[in-house]
Short mmCIF file of C-alpha atoms and ligand atoms in Angstrom, two decimals:
data_model
loop_
_atom_site.label_atom_id
_atom_site.label_comp_id
_atom_site.label_asym_id
_atom_site.label_seq_id
_atom_site.Cartn_x
_atom_site.Cartn_y
_atom_site.Cartn_z
CA MET X 1 265.16 -112.50 -28.30
CA SER X 2 267.31 -109.48 -29.08
CA LEU X 3 267.98 -108.88 -32.77
CA ILE X 4 270.29 -105.87 -32.53
CA ASP X 5 272.25 -104.63 -29.53
CA VAL X 6 274.02 -101.30 -29.46
CA ARG X 7 276.41 -100.93 -26.53
CA ASN X 8 277.92 -97.60 -25.48
CA VAL X 9 278.28 -96.31 -29.01
CA SER X 10 279.80 -92.91 -29.67
CA PHE X 11 280.31 -91.50 -33.13
CA SER X 12 281.97 -88.42 -34.62
CA TYR X 13 282.01 -87.21 -38.21
CA THR X 14 284.75 -84.72 -37.37
CA ARG X 15 287.44 -84.39 -34.74
CA GLN X 16 285.81 -81.33 -33.18
CA ARG X 17 282.38 -82.67 -32.40
CA LYS X 18 280.68 -85.85 -31.23
CA THR X 19 277.39 -86.66 -32.97
CA LEU X 20 276.38 -89.63 -30.78
CA HIS X 21 277.28 -89.91 -27.09
CA ASP X 22 277.34 -93.29 -25.35
CA VAL X 23 274.20 -94.66 -26.99
CA SER X 24 272.89 -98.09 -25.94
CA LEU X 25 269.73 -99.82 -27.13
CA THR X 26 268.27 -103.26 -27.72
CA LEU X 27 265.94 -104.18 -30.55
CA GLU X 28 263.76 -107.08 -29.43
CA LYS X 29 262.17 -109.37 -32.00
CA GLY X 30 258.52 -108.42 -32.50
CA ARG X 31 258.80 -105.05 -30.73
CA ASN X 32 259.06 -102.09 -33.08
CA LEU X 33 261.42 -99.39 -31.86
CA GLY X 34 260.89 -95.69 -32.53
CA ILE X 35 263.80 -93.25 -32.60
CA VAL X 36 262.53 -89.74 -32.01
CA GLY X 37 264.29 -86.40 -31.82
CA GLU X 38 264.45 -83.05 -33.52
CA SER X 39 266.34 -82.32 -36.70
CA GLY X 40 270.08 -82.79 -36.17
CA SER X 41 269.70 -84.91 -33.02
CA GLY X 42 271.49 -87.85 -34.70
CA LYS X 43 268.63 -90.14 -35.78
CA THR X 44 269.91 -90.89 -39.28
CA THR X 45 273.46 -91.22 -37.97
CA LEU X 46 272.24 -93.84 -35.48
CA LEU X 47 270.32 -95.67 -38.21
CA ARG X 48 273.48 -95.78 -40.34
CA ILE X 49 275.31 -97.26 -37.35
CA LEU X 50 272.58 -99.94 -37.06
CA LEU X 51 272.98 -100.67 -40.79
CA GLY X 52 276.75 -101.01 -40.46
CA LEU X 53 277.30 -98.03 -42.81
CA ASN X 54 278.89 -95.87 -40.07
CA ARG X 55 281.40 -97.59 -37.83
CA PRO X 56 281.17 -96.48 -34.19
CA THR X 57 284.12 -94.47 -32.87
CA THR X 58 283.73 -96.42 -29.62
CA GLY X 59 281.34 -99.13 -28.50
CA ASP X 60 279.86 -101.88 -30.63
CA VAL X 61 276.86 -103.23 -32.47
CA SER X 62 275.75 -106.88 -32.34
CA PHE X 63 273.33 -108.80 -34.52
CA GLU X 64 271.72 -111.90 -32.99
CA GLY X 65 274.18 -111.70 -30.11
CA LYS X 66 277.34 -111.48 -32.23
CA ARG X 67 279.43 -108.36 -32.86
CA LEU X 68 279.48 -106.95 -36.38
CA ASP X 69 282.87 -107.64 -37.86
CA PRO X 70 283.63 -106.60 -41.46
CA ARG X 71 286.30 -109.35 -41.64
CA ASN X 72 283.68 -112.03 -41.06
CA ARG X 73 282.19 -111.96 -44.55
CA GLU X 74 279.74 -114.81 -44.13
CA PHE X 75 278.31 -113.25 -40.95
CA MET X 76 278.11 -109.79 -42.58
CA ARG X 77 276.23 -111.32 -45.50
CA ARG X 78 273.74 -112.85 -43.07
CA PHE X 79 273.45 -109.51 -41.33
CA ARG X 80 272.75 -107.71 -44.62
CA CYS X 81 270.10 -110.30 -45.54
CA GLY X 82 268.52 -109.86 -42.11
CA VAL X 83 268.57 -106.05 -41.90
CA GLN X 84 267.19 -103.89 -44.71
CA ALA X 85 266.37 -100.17 -44.92
CA VAL X 86 263.85 -97.74 -46.39
CA PHE X 87 264.97 -94.13 -46.69
CA GLN X 88 263.18 -90.85 -46.36
CA ASP X 89 262.87 -89.61 -49.90
CA PRO X 90 260.91 -91.83 -52.28
CA TYR X 91 262.06 -89.64 -55.19
CA SER X 92 265.83 -89.99 -54.78
CA SER X 93 266.08 -93.48 -53.30
CA LEU X 94 265.04 -95.34 -56.49
CA ASP X 95 267.30 -95.53 -59.57
CA PRO X 96 265.28 -93.82 -62.37
CA ARG X 97 266.93 -95.93 -65.08
CA GLN X 98 265.87 -99.26 -63.63
CA ARG X 99 262.55 -100.97 -64.06
CA VAL X 100 260.58 -101.60 -60.88
CA PHE X 101 261.23 -105.33 -61.18
CA ASP X 102 265.00 -104.82 -61.17
CA ILE X 103 264.83 -102.28 -58.33
CA ILE X 104 262.91 -104.70 -56.11
CA ALA X 105 265.09 -107.69 -57.13
CA GLU X 106 268.32 -105.80 -56.34
CA PRO X 107 268.84 -107.20 -52.79
CA LEU X 108 268.34 -110.74 -54.14
CA ARG X 109 271.12 -110.12 -56.68
CA SER X 110 273.53 -108.30 -54.41
CA LEU X 111 273.07 -110.79 -51.57
CA GLY X 112 273.33 -113.75 -53.97
CA ILE X 113 269.99 -115.19 -52.87
CA GLU X 114 269.19 -118.12 -55.13
CA GLY X 115 265.75 -119.37 -56.07
CA ASP X 116 262.84 -118.06 -58.05
CA ARG X 117 263.42 -114.30 -58.17
CA ARG X 118 260.32 -113.52 -60.18
CA THR X 119 258.09 -115.19 -57.60
CA ALA X 120 259.90 -113.45 -54.73
CA VAL X 121 259.52 -110.03 -56.42
CA MET X 122 255.86 -110.63 -57.26
CA GLN X 123 255.14 -111.70 -53.66
CA ALA X 124 256.83 -108.57 -52.30
CA MET X 125 254.87 -106.38 -54.74
CA SER X 126 251.61 -107.98 -53.76
CA ALA X 127 252.41 -107.59 -50.04
CA VAL X 128 252.77 -103.82 -50.47
CA GLY X 129 249.70 -103.50 -52.70
CA LEU X 130 251.36 -103.03 -56.12
CA THR X 131 249.83 -104.78 -59.12
CA ALA X 132 251.94 -107.06 -61.31
CA ASP X 133 251.97 -104.64 -64.28
CA ALA X 134 254.05 -102.19 -62.20
CA ALA X 135 257.08 -104.49 -62.59
CA GLU X 136 257.87 -103.39 -66.15
CA ARG X 137 257.49 -99.66 -65.50
CA TYR X 138 259.96 -97.01 -64.30
CA PRO X 139 259.89 -95.05 -61.01
CA HIS X 140 258.92 -91.72 -62.64
CA GLU X 141 255.59 -93.26 -63.66
CA PHE X 142 254.53 -93.55 -59.99
CA SER X 143 253.28 -91.22 -57.27
CA GLY X 144 255.22 -90.59 -54.06
CA GLY X 145 253.13 -93.12 -52.12
CA GLN X 146 253.56 -95.77 -54.80
CA ARG X 147 257.31 -95.12 -54.90
CA GLN X 148 257.46 -95.63 -51.16
CA ARG X 149 255.64 -98.96 -51.70
CA ILE X 150 258.32 -99.89 -54.25
CA ALA X 151 261.05 -99.01 -51.72
CA ILE X 152 259.27 -101.08 -49.05
CA ALA X 153 258.90 -104.02 -51.48
CA ARG X 154 262.66 -103.85 -52.11
CA ALA X 155 263.26 -103.91 -48.35
CA ILE X 156 261.06 -106.97 -47.71
CA VAL X 157 262.02 -109.07 -50.76
CA SER X 158 264.90 -110.80 -48.93
CA ARG X 159 262.53 -111.51 -46.00
CA PRO X 160 264.61 -109.60 -43.45
CA ASP X 161 264.04 -109.83 -39.71
CA VAL X 162 264.54 -106.08 -39.35
CA ILE X 163 263.63 -103.05 -41.46
CA LEU X 164 265.15 -99.70 -40.61
CA ALA X 165 262.86 -96.94 -41.83
CA ASP X 166 263.97 -93.30 -41.88
CA GLU X 167 261.06 -90.83 -41.99
CA VAL X 168 259.25 -93.08 -44.46
CA VAL X 169 255.99 -91.18 -44.51
CA SER X 170 257.10 -87.61 -43.94
CA ALA X 171 257.19 -86.75 -47.67
CA LEU X 172 253.66 -88.08 -48.25
CA ASP X 173 250.26 -86.44 -48.08
CA LEU X 174 247.94 -87.36 -45.23
CA SER X 175 245.74 -90.00 -46.91
CA THR X 176 248.73 -91.74 -48.54
CA ARG X 177 250.51 -91.57 -45.24
CA ILE X 178 247.64 -93.31 -43.44
CA ARG X 179 247.67 -96.13 -46.01
CA ILE X 180 251.46 -96.60 -45.72
CA VAL X 181 251.19 -96.66 -41.91
CA GLU X 182 248.54 -99.41 -42.24
CA LEU X 183 250.90 -101.32 -44.53
CA LEU X 184 253.76 -101.00 -42.02
CA LYS X 185 251.42 -102.26 -39.28
CA ASP X 186 250.59 -105.35 -41.37
CA LEU X 187 254.24 -105.98 -42.15
CA SER X 188 255.15 -105.68 -38.45
CA GLN X 189 253.50 -109.02 -37.87
CA THR X 190 256.50 -110.69 -39.49
CA THR X 191 259.23 -108.01 -39.48
CA THR X 192 260.54 -105.85 -36.65
CA PHE X 193 260.80 -102.17 -37.52
CA VAL X 194 263.13 -99.44 -36.34
CA LEU X 195 261.22 -96.30 -37.21
CA VAL X 196 262.98 -92.96 -37.25
CA SER X 197 260.64 -90.03 -36.98
CA HIS X 198 260.35 -86.58 -35.52
CA ASP X 199 256.67 -87.40 -35.01
CA LEU X 200 255.77 -88.97 -31.66
CA SER X 201 252.19 -89.68 -32.69
CA LEU X 202 253.32 -91.81 -35.64
CA VAL X 203 255.75 -93.67 -33.38
CA SER X 204 253.04 -94.25 -30.80
CA SER X 205 250.80 -95.90 -33.40
CA LEU X 206 253.50 -98.31 -34.62
CA CYS X 207 256.18 -98.81 -31.97
CA GLU X 208 256.06 -100.69 -28.67
CA ASP X 209 259.34 -99.13 -27.55
CA VAL X 210 260.89 -95.73 -28.08
CA ILE X 211 264.10 -93.83 -27.50
CA ILE X 212 264.27 -90.06 -27.42
CA LEU X 213 267.46 -88.49 -28.77
CA GLU X 214 268.55 -85.00 -27.91
CA ARG X 215 271.80 -83.72 -29.42
CA GLY X 216 273.16 -87.26 -29.69
CA HIS X 217 272.22 -88.36 -26.18
CA ILE X 218 269.43 -90.78 -25.31
CA VAL X 219 267.46 -88.76 -22.79
CA GLU X 220 264.61 -91.21 -22.37
CA SER X 221 263.86 -94.81 -23.40
CA GLY X 222 261.31 -97.50 -22.63
CA LYS X 223 257.79 -98.53 -23.51
CA THR X 224 256.14 -95.94 -25.75
CA ARG X 225 252.93 -96.11 -23.77
CA ASP X 226 254.69 -95.30 -20.48
CA ILE X 227 256.81 -92.51 -21.92
CA LEU X 228 253.90 -90.78 -23.63
CA ALA X 229 251.74 -91.09 -20.53
CA ASN X 230 254.43 -89.90 -18.21
CA PRO X 231 257.37 -88.19 -19.93
CA SER X 232 260.08 -87.75 -17.34
CA HIS X 233 262.37 -85.52 -19.35
CA ALA X 234 261.65 -81.86 -20.14
CA TYR X 235 262.78 -82.38 -23.75
CA THR X 236 260.21 -85.17 -24.29
CA ARG X 237 257.49 -82.93 -22.89
CA THR X 238 258.55 -80.19 -25.32
CA LEU X 239 258.44 -82.66 -28.24
CA LEU X 240 255.00 -83.87 -27.17
CA ALA X 241 253.67 -80.36 -26.89
CA SER X 242 255.13 -79.18 -30.20
CA ILE X 243 253.93 -81.99 -32.45
CA PRO X 244 250.43 -81.81 -33.85
CA ARG X 245 248.50 -85.04 -33.31
CA MET X 246 247.80 -86.89 -36.54
CA PRO X 247 244.76 -89.12 -36.86
CA VAL X 248 246.75 -92.34 -37.42
N1 ATP I 301 278.25 -86.67 -43.43
C1 ATP I 301 278.29 -85.81 -42.41
N2 ATP I 301 279.42 -85.11 -42.13
C2 ATP I 301 279.49 -84.24 -41.09
N3 ATP I 301 278.46 -84.00 -40.24
C3 ATP I 301 277.32 -84.68 -40.46
C4 ATP I 301 277.17 -85.60 -41.55
N4 ATP I 301 275.90 -86.11 -41.51
C5 ATP I 301 275.30 -85.51 -40.45
N5 ATP I 301 276.14 -84.68 -39.81
C6 ATP I 301 275.82 -83.89 -38.60
O1 ATP I 301 275.48 -84.79 -37.55
C7 ATP I 301 274.37 -84.30 -36.80
C8 ATP I 301 273.25 -85.32 -36.79
O2 ATP I 301 272.76 -85.45 -38.11
P1 ATP I 301 271.65 -86.51 -38.49
O3 ATP I 301 271.52 -86.48 -39.97
O4 ATP I 301 271.97 -87.82 -37.88
O5 ATP I 301 270.38 -85.88 -37.77
P2 ATP I 301 268.84 -86.30 -37.86
O6 ATP I 301 268.36 -86.42 -36.45
O7 ATP I 301 268.66 -87.45 -38.77
O8 ATP I 301 268.18 -84.98 -38.48
P3 ATP I 301 266.91 -84.81 -39.51
O9 ATP I 301 265.68 -84.96 -38.65
O10 ATP I 301 267.06 -83.41 -40.02
O11 ATP I 301 267.02 -85.85 -40.57
C9 ATP I 301 274.00 -82.96 -37.42
O12 ATP I 301 274.61 -81.95 -36.68
C10 ATP I 301 274.59 -83.03 -38.81
O13 ATP I 301 274.93 -81.76 -39.28
MG1 MG I 302 267.68 -87.68 -40.61
#
């Protein structure tokens, strides 16, 4: 089943220059998708399109087979429950004035999800390996890896079908990074990830499918295994050669 479909999307921030050129992709349930490309290739821009934060200049985005339409408020609410995000920087993505409990509960509040919020927050914390006492503390009391766990707990608390993750481990040291990658692997059993990274080795350990972006164009897409074994595009070969292999 396809969760998200992007059809022929182009996007420009300014009149002079296109950032994304005729991008199409399908996110299948249960198949993590990696988006790889160098800095400035348009990865975050594409992720913001998938989140509905950037509206495509042309083309469209569908969720569960239906086009995103800001006028259809009930559908957009379902979409926002179903698609959550984790951003790159665990230091700036958490409000320093809020307790961890309130940070993680935020999607439940903003999406108006009824039910036992304390239980939902505690389950999310336990799923990411945070102990219950963390709930009453503030983000500055945690390390980078723990903060990223808090951000991941916030993303899973509404039990989304999809999590969009933008360079989630790039700010972390190697051992923390390995533990977070293990956590993402566990969570992929119930949630489908879109993982943005400049690191092909990370993508190959987590994602069944991959697209390679170069200056806003998809230059290669398909099964990660096939593309890594047999990159058909010169740019992919350059990326493969330039990235040190990490033991994850
Ligand atoms: N708000 C903005 N206004 C104008 N141009 C922007 C804006 N955000 C990004 N861009 C430009 O769009 C292009 C793609 O940027 P984007 O952030 O999507 O790249 P990226 O692949 O995520 O890069 P990185 O790996 O460095 O995070 C870049 O040329 C960037 O300068
Ligand atoms: Mg980016």
